[in-house]
Amino acid sequence: MFTEGLVTEPSYIEIIRDCGAPADPATTVEVRIANASAPGSQRKPLKLVEAAVRLMRDETRSAKRSGLEKKYLPQVWCLFDRDEHEGIETALKQAREGNVRVAFSHPCFEVWRLLHHKPVTGTFGGVCGQVTSRLPFAKAPKDAANIKLVLPHQVTGAFLDARKRAVQMNAQHDDHVSLVHRDPYTNVHEFVEQGLGIASY
């Protein structure tokens, strides 16, 4: 997987890997953040997708040479936000064409974090700060010091509620509306279930 964030998404992934209940306990999912040490300039959505498509091509070729069954072929995911990024439509198109999955949030990943605590309605006007200010722990001294770091007590025990709320929130947008214009939106729950094989945490 490739993450836009250097702290938020990786800390979240680490928590759910440690606390998550696998959908199939007999299947082990290996998770590797491919761009863990990449600089900020390489963390823009288009750059992430370009690197992910290359990795997907290489991993698929290697897996097929090894004779892996189709159901065990590797998955490559990108986690990124709308924020103010240019080229989001192009990144999403290249990901589809390169068989790379995308967990996309609008305006930012904090929408997914917020859904662990309450339903989200209305719009944020593309401003991540409006989402962050609604996080219930944003003003708690122990959490506010580093709001980017996801802590276990902020998300554990709430996946099923967050998933349900995300589906309801996303349903407010017509299907013909581009992801780039769906504010708010997130499909991180799909990454949790399909990419990590986690049923709950």
One Martini backbone bead per residue (centre of mass of N, CA, C, O) as a GRO file, in nm:
protein
  201
    1MET     BB    1   0.101   0.033   0.013
    2PHE     BB    2  -0.007   0.381  -0.022
    3THR     BB    3   0.058   0.687   0.154
    4GLU     BB    4   0.012   1.015   0.203
    5GLY     BB    5   0.064   0.982   0.489
    6LEU     BB    6   0.307   0.964   0.753
    7VAL     BB    7   0.100   0.914   1.014
    8THR     BB    8  -0.206   0.857   1.012
    9GLU     BB    9  -0.243   0.600   0.838
   10PRO     BB   10  -0.020   0.423   0.967
   11SER     BB   11  -0.140   0.429   1.258
   12TYR     BB   12  -0.410   0.304   1.184
   13ILE     BB   13  -0.309   0.039   1.057
   14GLU     BB   14  -0.163  -0.066   1.307
   15ILE     BB   15  -0.410  -0.091   1.488
   16ILE     BB   16  -0.588  -0.285   1.307
   17ARG     BB   17  -0.382  -0.510   1.292
   18ASP     BB   18  -0.379  -0.559   1.610
   19CYS     BB   19  -0.721  -0.543   1.663
   20GLY     BB   20  -0.826  -0.709   1.441
   21ALA     BB   21  -1.079  -0.907   1.294
   22PRO     BB   22  -1.077  -1.156   1.094
   23ALA     BB   23  -1.268  -1.289   0.847
   24ASP     BB   24  -1.018  -1.506   0.800
   25PRO     BB   25  -0.819  -1.682   1.013
   26ALA     BB   26  -0.670  -1.864   0.779
   27THR     BB   27  -0.588  -1.577   0.669
   28THR     BB   28  -0.301  -1.402   0.576
   29VAL     BB   29  -0.217  -1.056   0.589
   30GLU     BB   30   0.014  -0.870   0.419
   31VAL     BB   31   0.155  -0.558   0.525
   32ARG     BB   32   0.285  -0.284   0.316
   33ILE     BB   33   0.459   0.018   0.321
   34ALA     BB   34   0.612   0.136   0.037
   35ASN     BB   35   0.631   0.470   0.138
   36ALA     BB   36   0.749   0.521   0.434
   37SER     BB   37   1.022   0.709   0.326
   38ALA     BB   38   0.886   0.919   0.169
   39PRO     BB   39   0.862   1.212   0.051
   40GLY     BB   40   0.631   1.459   0.004
   41SER     BB   41   0.667   1.474  -0.315
   42GLN     BB   42   0.575   1.144  -0.320
   43ARG     BB   43   0.258   1.197  -0.182
   44LYS     BB   44   0.101   1.240  -0.421
   45PRO     BB   45  -0.144   1.091  -0.588
   46LEU     BB   46  -0.004   1.054  -0.866
   47LYS     BB   47   0.259   0.932  -0.753
   48LEU     BB   48   0.134   0.695  -0.606
   49VAL     BB   49   0.002   0.560  -0.851
   50GLU     BB   50   0.247   0.518  -1.026
   51ALA     BB   51   0.392   0.333  -0.820
   52ALA     BB   52   0.160   0.126  -0.785
   53VAL     BB   53   0.145   0.025  -1.075
   54ARG     BB   54   0.428  -0.087  -1.087
   55LEU     BB   55   0.399  -0.282  -0.850
   56MET     BB   56   0.159  -0.443  -0.958
   57ARG     BB   57   0.296  -0.549  -1.208
   58ASP     BB   58   0.530  -0.698  -1.063
   59GLU     BB   59   0.362  -0.874  -0.862
   60THR     BB   60   0.189  -1.021  -1.070
   61ARG     BB   61   0.411  -1.149  -1.232
   62SER     BB   62   0.537  -1.307  -0.996
   63ALA     BB   63   0.282  -1.466  -0.907
   64LYS     BB   64   0.236  -1.614  -1.177
   65ARG     BB   65   0.513  -1.756  -1.186
   66SER     BB   66   0.440  -1.908  -0.904
   67GLY     BB   67   0.126  -2.009  -0.924
   68LEU     BB   68  -0.092  -1.844  -0.816
   69GLU     BB   69  -0.385  -1.800  -0.722
   70LYS     BB   70  -0.610  -1.559  -0.786
   71LYS     BB   71  -0.701  -1.511  -0.479
   72TYR     BB   72  -0.368  -1.448  -0.413
   73LEU     BB   73  -0.331  -1.202  -0.540
   74PRO     BB   74  -0.219  -0.905  -0.529
   75GLN     BB   75  -0.255  -0.598  -0.358
   76VAL     BB   76  -0.299  -0.246  -0.439
   77TRP     BB   77  -0.290   0.052  -0.243
   78CYS     BB   78  -0.441   0.380  -0.205
   79LEU     BB   79  -0.412   0.658   0.030
   80PHE     BB   80  -0.626   0.943  -0.026
   81ASP     BB   81  -0.701   1.286  -0.071
   82ARG     BB   82  -0.828   1.576  -0.177
   83ASP     BB   83  -0.793   1.842  -0.082
   84GLU     BB   84  -0.570   2.038  -0.311
   85HIS     BB   85  -0.534   1.848  -0.536
   86GLU     BB   86  -0.406   1.763  -0.829
   87GLY     BB   87  -0.517   1.508  -1.043
   88ILE     BB   88  -0.738   1.309  -0.933
   89GLU     BB   89  -0.876   1.193  -1.182
   90THR     BB   90  -0.617   1.074  -1.302
   91ALA     BB   91  -0.546   0.891  -1.065
   92LEU     BB   92  -0.808   0.720  -1.072
   93LYS     BB   93  -0.775   0.621  -1.363
   94GLN     BB   94  -0.496   0.486  -1.333
   95ALA     BB   95  -0.582   0.289  -1.117
   96ARG     BB   96  -0.793   0.134  -1.274
   97GLU     BB   97  -0.602   0.054  -1.515
   98GLY     BB   98  -0.381  -0.078  -1.288
   99ASN     BB   99  -0.530  -0.235  -1.052
  100VAL     BB  100  -0.575  -0.010  -0.831
  101ARG     BB  101  -0.663   0.068  -0.519
  102VAL     BB  102  -0.888   0.313  -0.354
  103ALA     BB  103  -0.871   0.523  -0.068
  104PHE     BB  104  -1.110   0.782  -0.041
  105SER     BB  105  -1.111   1.127   0.080
  106HIS     BB  106  -1.363   1.386   0.161
  107PRO     BB  107  -1.127   1.596   0.230
  108CYS     BB  108  -1.036   1.373   0.454
  109PHE     BB  109  -0.948   1.122   0.676
  110GLU     BB  110  -1.109   1.250   0.919
  111VAL     BB  111  -1.386   1.148   0.837
  112TRP     BB  112  -1.336   0.858   0.928
  113ARG     BB  113  -1.277   0.925   1.222
  114LEU     BB  114  -1.552   1.065   1.283
  115LEU     BB  115  -1.738   0.808   1.221
  116HIS     BB  116  -1.658   0.671   1.504
  117HIS     BB  117  -1.866   0.896   1.661
  118LYS     BB  118  -2.043   1.013   1.408
  119PRO     BB  119  -2.239   1.151   1.206
  120VAL     BB  120  -2.232   1.283   0.863
  121THR     BB  121  -2.323   1.604   0.747
  122GLY     BB  122  -2.306   1.773   0.482
  123THR     BB  123  -2.043   2.015   0.438
  124PHE     BB  124  -1.682   2.131   0.410
  125GLY     BB  125  -1.569   2.278   0.153
  126GLY     BB  126  -1.280   2.121   0.151
  127VAL     BB  127  -1.217   2.151   0.472
  128CYS     BB  128  -1.032   1.990   0.704
  129GLY     BB  129  -1.052   2.169   0.963
  130GLN     BB  130  -1.359   2.113   1.003
  131VAL     BB  131  -1.322   1.820   1.076
  132THR     BB  132  -1.112   1.827   1.305
  133SER     BB  133  -1.290   2.010   1.499
  134ARG     BB  134  -1.506   1.757   1.539
  135LEU     BB  135  -1.329   1.603   1.699
  136PRO     BB  136  -1.363   1.496   2.025
  137PHE     BB  137  -1.026   1.501   2.074
  138ALA     BB  138  -0.915   1.792   1.987
  139LYS     BB  139  -0.927   1.908   2.308
  140ALA     BB  140  -0.758   1.694   2.422
  141PRO     BB  141  -0.457   1.708   2.556
  142LYS     BB  142  -0.347   1.412   2.479
  143ASP     BB  143  -0.445   1.447   2.160
  144ALA     BB  144  -0.390   1.744   2.044
  145ALA     BB  145  -0.080   1.752   2.016
  146ASN     BB  146  -0.127   1.493   1.795
  147ILE     BB  147  -0.370   1.468   1.565
  148LYS     BB  148  -0.237   1.275   1.348
  149LEU     BB  149  -0.237   1.066   1.562
  150VAL     BB  150  -0.353   0.752   1.601
  151LEU     BB  151  -0.549   0.620   1.859
  152PRO     BB  152  -0.703   0.352   1.980
  153HIS     BB  153  -0.946   0.499   2.143
  154GLN     BB  154  -1.056   0.643   1.867
  155VAL     BB  155  -1.149   0.342   1.713
  156THR     BB  156  -1.207   0.123   1.888
  157GLY     BB  157  -1.524  -0.038   1.859
  158ALA     BB  158  -1.628   0.138   1.566
  159PHE     BB  159  -1.644   0.018   1.278
  160LEU     BB  160  -1.943  -0.056   1.220
  161ASP     BB  161  -2.045   0.233   1.258
  162ALA     BB  162  -1.862   0.373   1.051
  163ARG     BB  163  -1.957   0.213   0.808
  164LYS     BB  164  -2.256   0.286   0.819
  165ARG     BB  165  -2.210   0.594   0.802
  166ALA     BB  166  -2.062   0.596   0.531
  167VAL     BB  167  -2.286   0.482   0.358
  168GLN     BB  168  -2.489   0.707   0.425
  169MET     BB  169  -2.318   0.947   0.336
  170ASN     BB  170  -2.261   0.852   0.038
  171ALA     BB  171  -2.575   0.841  -0.044
  172GLN     BB  172  -2.608   1.162  -0.090
  173HIS     BB  173  -2.479   1.084  -0.361
  174ASP     BB  174  -2.479   1.069  -0.675
  175ASP     BB  175  -2.348   0.848  -0.903
  176HIS     BB  176  -2.262   1.080  -1.122
  177VAL     BB  177  -2.076   1.185  -0.912
  178SER     BB  178  -1.777   1.268  -0.859
  179LEU     BB  179  -1.548   1.211  -0.618
  180VAL     BB  180  -1.430   1.505  -0.620
  181HIS     BB  181  -1.749   1.613  -0.538
  182ARG     BB  182  -1.764   1.442  -0.269
  183ASP     BB  183  -1.899   1.630   0.008
  184PRO     BB  184  -1.864   1.389   0.180
  185TYR     BB  185  -1.606   1.114   0.171
  186THR     BB  186  -1.567   0.743   0.209
  187ASN     BB  187  -1.374   0.407   0.159
  188VAL     BB  188  -1.205   0.272   0.396
  189HIS     BB  189  -1.376   0.020   0.462
  190GLU     BB  190  -1.285  -0.137   0.208
  191PHE     BB  191  -0.992  -0.164   0.288
  192VAL     BB  192  -1.032  -0.318   0.548
  193GLU     BB  193  -1.186  -0.562   0.419
  194GLN     BB  194  -1.027  -0.612   0.134
  195GLY     BB  195  -0.721  -0.545   0.210
  196LEU     BB  196  -0.708  -0.667   0.528
  197GLY     BB  197  -0.940  -0.868   0.630
  198ILE     BB  198  -1.140  -0.697   0.816
  199ALA     BB  199  -1.437  -0.708   1.021
  200SER     BB  200  -1.316  -0.590   1.301
  201TYR     BB  201  -1.232  -0.336   1.598
   0.00000   0.00000   0.00000
